[in-house]
Amino acid sequence: MTLLTVRCSQTLTTYASLDPQNEYVGTEACQPCHKKITESYLETGMGKSLYRPQQGNIIEEMGIVVYDSSTDYHYQALWEEESMFIREFRLRGKDTIHQRKEIVDYIVGSGHHTRSYLLQRNGYLFEFPITWYVNKGIWDMSPGYDELNSRFDREIGLECIACHTGHVELEENTKNRYKFISEGIDCEKCHGPGAEHIRRIEDGQLIDVGMEIDYSIVKI
């Protein structure tokens, strides 16, 4: 098939990703033209860097109890119906004198090294106290929690979450409240926002990238 080259009346001279008006569209919008590439990429560690828990992607052993002797709290991951929870409790003898259970909103980690867990309260993002250490096949306190157990209140700031996802929108004047979080490090993390690229493709403005630069998308 011969690639059609169409000259746009509004020729781009810089990448569209530099335009603040250009919007993110998500990996799903890339799939119609790049199906094999996107499917393959989503199976990589980067593609699985952050996602919602589902029974099909659970590799942890549920029900094991982790005890934090510094605070006298116990922790336990559970799967109930269609959701993952992490339970905190305290015992006096055989009696449970404190219990708190929070739903897991996000899993961080592809499953090669560690898996950490995030909860979202009114848009604010926090880390759970326990982590699944994949290589050892054990639950233990999350990094840093053995020294200071902040329980369910460790804030997940932009510097942290931006490393594990493609596109995030932080609520102005907050540290850890997000308007949007994409799942995984997606296509637009490297290629830039794709709205202008898709608009031009749908308009028939195809560029022969062997002859010139397609400024509507970053090619890597």
PDB file of C-alpha atoms in Angstrom:
ATOM      1  CA  MET A   1       0.000   0.000   0.000  1.00  0.00           C
ATOM      2  CA  THR A   2       1.383   3.403  -0.970  1.00  0.00           C
ATOM      3  CA  LEU A   3       1.494   5.924   1.849  1.00  0.00           C
ATOM      4  CA  LEU A   4      -0.364   9.086   0.947  1.00  0.00           C
ATOM      5  CA  THR A   5       1.434  12.319   1.720  1.00  0.00           C
ATOM      6  CA  VAL A   6      -0.811  15.300   2.281  1.00  0.00           C
ATOM      7  CA  ARG A   7       0.476  18.785   2.933  1.00  0.00           C
ATOM      8  CA  CYS A   8      -1.439  20.499   5.726  1.00  0.00           C
ATOM      9  CA  SER A   9      -2.367  24.140   5.304  1.00  0.00           C
ATOM     10  CA  GLN A  10      -1.326  24.666   8.922  1.00  0.00           C
ATOM     11  CA  THR A  11       2.152  23.149   8.742  1.00  0.00           C
ATOM     12  CA  LEU A  12       3.709  22.284  12.064  1.00  0.00           C
ATOM     13  CA  THR A  13       7.286  23.407  12.592  1.00  0.00           C
ATOM     14  CA  THR A  14       7.585  22.199  16.196  1.00  0.00           C
ATOM     15  CA  TYR A  15       6.200  19.106  17.855  1.00  0.00           C
ATOM     16  CA  ALA A  16       2.521  19.253  18.749  1.00  0.00           C
ATOM     17  CA  SER A  17       3.386  17.856  22.171  1.00  0.00           C
ATOM     18  CA  LEU A  18       4.801  21.279  23.055  1.00  0.00           C
ATOM     19  CA  ASP A  19       1.393  22.874  22.550  1.00  0.00           C
ATOM     20  CA  PRO A  20      -0.410  23.089  25.913  1.00  0.00           C
ATOM     21  CA  GLN A  21      -3.733  22.875  24.042  1.00  0.00           C
ATOM     22  CA  ASN A  22      -2.887  19.414  22.673  1.00  0.00           C
ATOM     23  CA  GLU A  23      -4.713  16.798  24.734  1.00  0.00           C
ATOM     24  CA  TYR A  24      -3.923  13.312  26.000  1.00  0.00           C
ATOM     25  CA  VAL A  25      -6.144  10.605  24.563  1.00  0.00           C
ATOM     26  CA  GLY A  26      -4.988   7.375  26.238  1.00  0.00           C
ATOM     27  CA  THR A  27      -3.477   4.174  24.890  1.00  0.00           C
ATOM     28  CA  GLU A  28      -6.847   2.893  23.660  1.00  0.00           C
ATOM     29  CA  ALA A  29      -6.892   5.635  21.025  1.00  0.00           C
ATOM     30  CA  CYS A  30      -3.578   4.363  19.628  1.00  0.00           C
ATOM     31  CA  GLN A  31      -4.732   0.773  19.188  1.00  0.00           C
ATOM     32  CA  PRO A  32      -6.718   1.033  15.929  1.00  0.00           C
ATOM     33  CA  CYS A  33      -3.533   1.897  13.990  1.00  0.00           C
ATOM     34  CA  HIS A  34      -0.927   0.297  16.269  1.00  0.00           C
ATOM     35  CA  LYS A  35      -2.726  -2.753  17.640  1.00  0.00           C
ATOM     36  CA  LYS A  36       0.216  -5.198  17.794  1.00  0.00           C
ATOM     37  CA  ILE A  37       2.600  -2.619  19.215  1.00  0.00           C
ATOM     38  CA  THR A  38       0.239  -1.515  21.972  1.00  0.00           C
ATOM     39  CA  GLU A  39      -0.748  -5.064  22.914  1.00  0.00           C
ATOM     40  CA  SER A  40       2.901  -6.089  23.148  1.00  0.00           C
ATOM     41  CA  TYR A  41       3.872  -2.975  25.099  1.00  0.00           C
ATOM     42  CA  LEU A  42       1.085  -3.414  27.651  1.00  0.00           C
ATOM     43  CA  GLU A  43       2.642  -6.758  28.616  1.00  0.00           C
ATOM     44  CA  THR A  44       5.966  -5.146  29.556  1.00  0.00           C
ATOM     45  CA  GLY A  45       7.007  -4.006  33.025  1.00  0.00           C
ATOM     46  CA  MET A  46       6.421  -0.368  32.096  1.00  0.00           C
ATOM     47  CA  GLY A  47       2.994  -1.161  30.723  1.00  0.00           C
ATOM     48  CA  LYS A  48       2.120  -2.867  34.007  1.00  0.00           C
ATOM     49  CA  SER A  49       3.630  -0.263  36.310  1.00  0.00           C
ATOM     50  CA  LEU A  50       0.307   0.847  37.835  1.00  0.00           C
ATOM     51  CA  TYR A  51      -3.177  -0.622  37.510  1.00  0.00           C
ATOM     52  CA  ARG A  52      -6.403  -1.512  39.278  1.00  0.00           C
ATOM     53  CA  PRO A  53      -6.451  -4.818  41.165  1.00  0.00           C
ATOM     54  CA  GLN A  54      -8.347  -7.619  39.451  1.00  0.00           C
ATOM     55  CA  GLN A  55      -8.432 -11.312  40.219  1.00  0.00           C
ATOM     56  CA  GLY A  56      -6.568 -12.014  37.003  1.00  0.00           C
ATOM     57  CA  ASN A  57      -3.546  -9.924  38.005  1.00  0.00           C
ATOM     58  CA  ILE A  58      -3.229 -10.990  41.647  1.00  0.00           C
ATOM     59  CA  ILE A  59       0.017 -12.879  42.310  1.00  0.00           C
ATOM     60  CA  GLU A  60       0.169 -12.331  46.068  1.00  0.00           C
ATOM     61  CA  GLU A  61      -0.720 -14.888  48.715  1.00  0.00           C
ATOM     62  CA  MET A  62      -3.707 -13.519  50.582  1.00  0.00           C
ATOM     63  CA  GLY A  63      -4.423 -13.840  54.290  1.00  0.00           C
ATOM     64  CA  ILE A  64      -0.864 -13.835  55.659  1.00  0.00           C
ATOM     65  CA  VAL A  65      -0.473 -11.587  58.704  1.00  0.00           C
ATOM     66  CA  VAL A  66       2.382  -9.091  59.055  1.00  0.00           C
ATOM     67  CA  TYR A  67       3.100  -7.834  62.564  1.00  0.00           C
ATOM     68  CA  ASP A  68       4.693  -4.438  63.258  1.00  0.00           C
ATOM     69  CA  SER A  69       6.159  -4.738  66.746  1.00  0.00           C
ATOM     70  CA  SER A  70       6.963  -1.013  66.956  1.00  0.00           C
ATOM     71  CA  THR A  71       3.275  -0.050  66.860  1.00  0.00           C
ATOM     72  CA  ASP A  72       1.618  -3.345  67.853  1.00  0.00           C
ATOM     73  CA  TYR A  73      -0.433  -3.354  64.642  1.00  0.00           C
ATOM     74  CA  HIS A  74      -1.098  -6.394  62.474  1.00  0.00           C
ATOM     75  CA  TYR A  75      -1.701  -6.171  58.711  1.00  0.00           C
ATOM     76  CA  GLN A  76      -3.336  -8.589  56.329  1.00  0.00           C
ATOM     77  CA  ALA A  77      -4.195  -8.474  52.616  1.00  0.00           C
ATOM     78  CA  LEU A  78      -7.561  -9.949  51.651  1.00  0.00           C
ATOM     79  CA  TRP A  79      -9.575 -10.541  48.498  1.00  0.00           C
ATOM     80  CA  GLU A  80     -13.313 -10.238  49.044  1.00  0.00           C
ATOM     81  CA  GLU A  81     -15.800 -10.599  46.190  1.00  0.00           C
ATOM     82  CA  GLU A  82     -14.409  -8.281  43.467  1.00  0.00           C
ATOM     83  CA  SER A  83     -12.055  -6.138  45.558  1.00  0.00           C
ATOM     84  CA  MET A  84      -8.709  -6.261  47.340  1.00  0.00           C
ATOM     85  CA  PHE A  85      -8.478  -4.925  50.889  1.00  0.00           C
ATOM     86  CA  ILE A  86      -5.740  -4.412  53.442  1.00  0.00           C
ATOM     87  CA  ARG A  87      -6.775  -4.854  57.043  1.00  0.00           C
ATOM     88  CA  GLU A  88      -5.107  -3.336  60.087  1.00  0.00           C
ATOM     89  CA  PHE A  89      -5.892  -4.747  63.505  1.00  0.00           C
ATOM     90  CA  ARG A  90      -4.627  -4.918  67.071  1.00  0.00           C
ATOM     91  CA  LEU A  91      -5.077  -7.762  69.520  1.00  0.00           C
ATOM     92  CA  ARG A  92      -5.385  -8.051  73.276  1.00  0.00           C
ATOM     93  CA  GLY A  93      -4.982 -11.689  74.000  1.00  0.00           C
ATOM     94  CA  LYS A  94      -7.321 -13.370  71.539  1.00  0.00           C
ATOM     95  CA  ASP A  95      -9.623 -10.369  71.291  1.00  0.00           C
ATOM     96  CA  THR A  96      -9.512  -7.867  68.405  1.00  0.00           C
ATOM     97  CA  ILE A  97      -9.558  -4.447  70.035  1.00  0.00           C
ATOM     98  CA  HIS A  98      -8.978  -2.388  66.877  1.00  0.00           C
ATOM     99  CA  GLN A  99      -9.742  -3.009  63.228  1.00  0.00           C
ATOM    100  CA  ARG A 100      -9.586  -0.913  60.082  1.00  0.00           C
ATOM    101  CA  LYS A 101     -10.022  -2.181  56.534  1.00  0.00           C
ATOM    102  CA  GLU A 102      -9.367  -0.135  53.395  1.00  0.00           C
ATOM    103  CA  ILE A 103      -9.929  -1.032  49.750  1.00  0.00           C
ATOM    104  CA  VAL A 104      -6.907  -1.126  47.433  1.00  0.00           C
ATOM    105  CA  ASP A 105      -7.424   1.288  44.546  1.00  0.00           C
ATOM    106  CA  TYR A 106      -4.116   0.814  42.716  1.00  0.00           C
ATOM    107  CA  ILE A 107      -1.293  -1.714  42.540  1.00  0.00           C
ATOM    108  CA  VAL A 108       2.183  -0.313  41.841  1.00  0.00           C
ATOM    109  CA  GLY A 109       4.713  -2.668  40.286  1.00  0.00           C
ATOM    110  CA  SER A 110       4.810  -5.141  37.409  1.00  0.00           C
ATOM    111  CA  GLY A 111       5.431  -8.123  39.660  1.00  0.00           C
ATOM    112  CA  HIS A 112       9.129  -8.512  38.922  1.00  0.00           C
ATOM    113  CA  HIS A 113      10.469  -7.083  42.189  1.00  0.00           C
ATOM    114  CA  THR A 114       7.903  -5.580  44.584  1.00  0.00           C
ATOM    115  CA  ARG A 115       4.233  -4.662  44.565  1.00  0.00           C
ATOM    116  CA  SER A 116       2.981  -1.740  46.611  1.00  0.00           C
ATOM    117  CA  TYR A 117      -0.606  -0.586  47.101  1.00  0.00           C
ATOM    118  CA  LEU A 118      -2.371   2.757  47.043  1.00  0.00           C
ATOM    119  CA  LEU A 119      -5.671   3.991  48.392  1.00  0.00           C
ATOM    120  CA  GLN A 120      -7.571   7.031  47.237  1.00  0.00           C
ATOM    121  CA  ARG A 121      -9.620   9.095  49.675  1.00  0.00           C
ATOM    122  CA  ASN A 122     -11.620  11.919  48.103  1.00  0.00           C
ATOM    123  CA  GLY A 123      -9.045  12.096  45.322  1.00  0.00           C
ATOM    124  CA  TYR A 124      -6.066  12.110  47.719  1.00  0.00           C
ATOM    125  CA  LEU A 125      -3.571   9.294  47.197  1.00  0.00           C
ATOM    126  CA  PHE A 126      -1.854   7.375  50.018  1.00  0.00           C
ATOM    127  CA  GLU A 127       0.339   4.280  50.362  1.00  0.00           C
ATOM    128  CA  PHE A 128      -0.528   1.163  52.340  1.00  0.00           C
ATOM    129  CA  PRO A 129       1.768  -0.029  55.162  1.00  0.00           C
ATOM    130  CA  ILE A 130       2.619  -3.431  53.635  1.00  0.00           C
ATOM    131  CA  THR A 131       4.327  -4.548  50.414  1.00  0.00           C
ATOM    132  CA  TRP A 132       4.555  -7.858  48.576  1.00  0.00           C
ATOM    133  CA  TYR A 133       8.223  -8.725  47.977  1.00  0.00           C
ATOM    134  CA  VAL A 134       8.064 -10.813  44.826  1.00  0.00           C
ATOM    135  CA  ASN A 135      11.505 -12.441  44.857  1.00  0.00           C
ATOM    136  CA  LYS A 136      11.144 -13.570  48.461  1.00  0.00           C
ATOM    137  CA  GLY A 137       7.457 -14.406  48.104  1.00  0.00           C
ATOM    138  CA  ILE A 138       6.606 -12.667  51.381  1.00  0.00           C
ATOM    139  CA  TRP A 139       4.583  -9.804  52.812  1.00  0.00           C
ATOM    140  CA  ASP A 140       6.465  -7.266  54.927  1.00  0.00           C
ATOM    141  CA  MET A 141       6.316  -3.632  55.936  1.00  0.00           C
ATOM    142  CA  SER A 142       6.613  -1.173  53.068  1.00  0.00           C
ATOM    143  CA  PRO A 143      10.010   0.554  52.686  1.00  0.00           C
ATOM    144  CA  GLY A 144      10.477   3.061  55.491  1.00  0.00           C
ATOM    145  CA  TYR A 145       7.499   1.810  57.491  1.00  0.00           C
ATOM    146  CA  ASP A 146       9.731  -0.303  59.719  1.00  0.00           C
ATOM    147  CA  GLU A 147      11.213   2.969  60.994  1.00  0.00           C
ATOM    148  CA  LEU A 148       8.069   5.118  60.896  1.00  0.00           C
ATOM    149  CA  ASN A 149       4.699   3.475  60.417  1.00  0.00           C
ATOM    150  CA  SER A 150       2.503   6.252  59.067  1.00  0.00           C
ATOM    151  CA  ARG A 151      -0.248   3.671  58.608  1.00  0.00           C
ATOM    152  CA  PHE A 152      -2.655   4.830  55.876  1.00  0.00           C
ATOM    153  CA  ASP A 153      -1.412   8.413  55.716  1.00  0.00           C
ATOM    154  CA  ARG A 154       1.810   8.380  53.678  1.00  0.00           C
ATOM    155  CA  GLU A 155       1.124  10.918  50.925  1.00  0.00           C
ATOM    156  CA  ILE A 156       1.915   9.941  47.341  1.00  0.00           C
ATOM    157  CA  GLY A 157       3.194  13.109  45.719  1.00  0.00           C
ATOM    158  CA  LEU A 158       3.594  13.928  42.050  1.00  0.00           C
ATOM    159  CA  GLU A 159       7.303  13.093  41.993  1.00  0.00           C
ATOM    160  CA  CYS A 160       6.484   9.555  43.068  1.00  0.00           C
ATOM    161  CA  ILE A 161       3.377   8.783  41.027  1.00  0.00           C
ATOM    162  CA  ALA A 162       4.797  10.345  37.849  1.00  0.00           C
ATOM    163  CA  CYS A 163       7.438   7.606  37.716  1.00  0.00           C
ATOM    164  CA  HIS A 164       4.821   4.844  37.617  1.00  0.00           C
ATOM    165  CA  THR A 165       2.209   6.243  35.255  1.00  0.00           C
ATOM    166  CA  GLY A 166       1.930   7.996  31.932  1.00  0.00           C
ATOM    167  CA  HIS A 167      -0.197  11.058  32.567  1.00  0.00           C
ATOM    168  CA  VAL A 168      -1.401  12.551  35.831  1.00  0.00           C
ATOM    169  CA  GLU A 169      -3.228  15.756  36.652  1.00  0.00           C
ATOM    170  CA  LEU A 170      -2.515  17.119  40.120  1.00  0.00           C
ATOM    171  CA  GLU A 171      -5.165  19.241  41.797  1.00  0.00           C
ATOM    172  CA  GLU A 172      -3.806  22.761  42.112  1.00  0.00           C
ATOM    173  CA  ASN A 173      -2.446  23.747  45.546  1.00  0.00           C
ATOM    174  CA  THR A 174      -2.378  20.151  46.817  1.00  0.00           C
ATOM    175  CA  LYS A 175       0.410  17.630  47.394  1.00  0.00           C
ATOM    176  CA  ASN A 176      -1.409  14.410  46.617  1.00  0.00           C
ATOM    177  CA  ARG A 177      -4.895  15.033  45.216  1.00  0.00           C
ATOM    178  CA  TYR A 178      -5.316  14.028  41.590  1.00  0.00           C
ATOM    179  CA  LYS A 179      -7.944  14.847  38.995  1.00  0.00           C
ATOM    180  CA  PHE A 180      -6.691  12.098  36.688  1.00  0.00           C
ATOM    181  CA  ILE A 181      -4.269   9.154  36.844  1.00  0.00           C
ATOM    182  CA  SER A 182      -3.586   6.991  33.802  1.00  0.00           C
ATOM    183  CA  GLU A 183      -2.925   3.309  34.356  1.00  0.00           C
ATOM    184  CA  GLY A 184       0.654   2.285  33.601  1.00  0.00           C
ATOM    185  CA  ILE A 185       3.397   4.097  31.737  1.00  0.00           C
ATOM    186  CA  ASP A 186       1.447   4.475  28.512  1.00  0.00           C
ATOM    187  CA  CYS A 187       2.257   5.416  24.906  1.00  0.00           C
ATOM    188  CA  GLU A 188       1.949   9.146  25.512  1.00  0.00           C
ATOM    189  CA  LYS A 189       4.589   9.105  28.259  1.00  0.00           C
ATOM    190  CA  CYS A 190       7.242   9.045  25.520  1.00  0.00           C
ATOM    191  CA  HIS A 191       5.347  10.102  22.393  1.00  0.00           C
ATOM    192  CA  GLY A 192       3.541  13.058  23.954  1.00  0.00           C
ATOM    193  CA  PRO A 193      -0.199  13.849  23.848  1.00  0.00           C
ATOM    194  CA  GLY A 194      -1.782  12.288  20.792  1.00  0.00           C
ATOM    195  CA  ALA A 195      -4.943  14.308  20.065  1.00  0.00           C
ATOM    196  CA  GLU A 196      -3.428  16.406  17.285  1.00  0.00           C
ATOM    197  CA  HIS A 197      -1.789  13.364  15.683  1.00  0.00           C
ATOM    198  CA  ILE A 198      -5.078  11.456  15.597  1.00  0.00           C
ATOM    199  CA  ARG A 199      -6.982  14.475  14.314  1.00  0.00           C
ATOM    200  CA  ARG A 200      -4.591  14.805  11.364  1.00  0.00           C
ATOM    201  CA  ILE A 201      -4.664  11.077  10.616  1.00  0.00           C
ATOM    202  CA  GLU A 202      -8.481  11.059  10.591  1.00  0.00           C
ATOM    203  CA  ASP A 203      -8.371  14.117   8.316  1.00  0.00           C
ATOM    204  CA  GLY A 204      -6.196  12.201   5.830  1.00  0.00           C
ATOM    205  CA  GLN A 205      -3.061  14.193   6.577  1.00  0.00           C
ATOM    206  CA  LEU A 206      -0.580  11.334   6.372  1.00  0.00           C
ATOM    207  CA  ILE A 207       3.124  12.096   6.421  1.00  0.00           C
ATOM    208  CA  ASP A 208       5.790   9.956   4.755  1.00  0.00           C
ATOM    209  CA  VAL A 209       8.169   9.838   7.711  1.00  0.00           C
ATOM    210  CA  GLY A 210      10.885   8.513   5.423  1.00  0.00           C
ATOM    211  CA  MET A 211      10.914  11.893   3.704  1.00  0.00           C
ATOM    212  CA  GLU A 212      10.083  14.358   6.455  1.00  0.00           C
ATOM    213  CA  ILE A 213       9.376  14.746  10.147  1.00  0.00           C
ATOM    214  CA  ASP A 214       5.834  14.208  11.387  1.00  0.00           C
ATOM    215  CA  TYR A 215       5.604  16.960  13.966  1.00  0.00           C
ATOM    216  CA  SER A 216       2.156  15.828  15.108  1.00  0.00           C
ATOM    217  CA  ILE A 217       3.736  13.116  17.305  1.00  0.00           C
ATOM    218  CA  VAL A 218       7.165  12.413  18.776  1.00  0.00           C
ATOM    219  CA  LYS A 219       8.693   9.398  17.005  1.00  0.00           C
ATOM    220  CA  ILE A 220      11.221   7.472  19.121  1.00  0.00           C
TER     221      ILE A 220
END
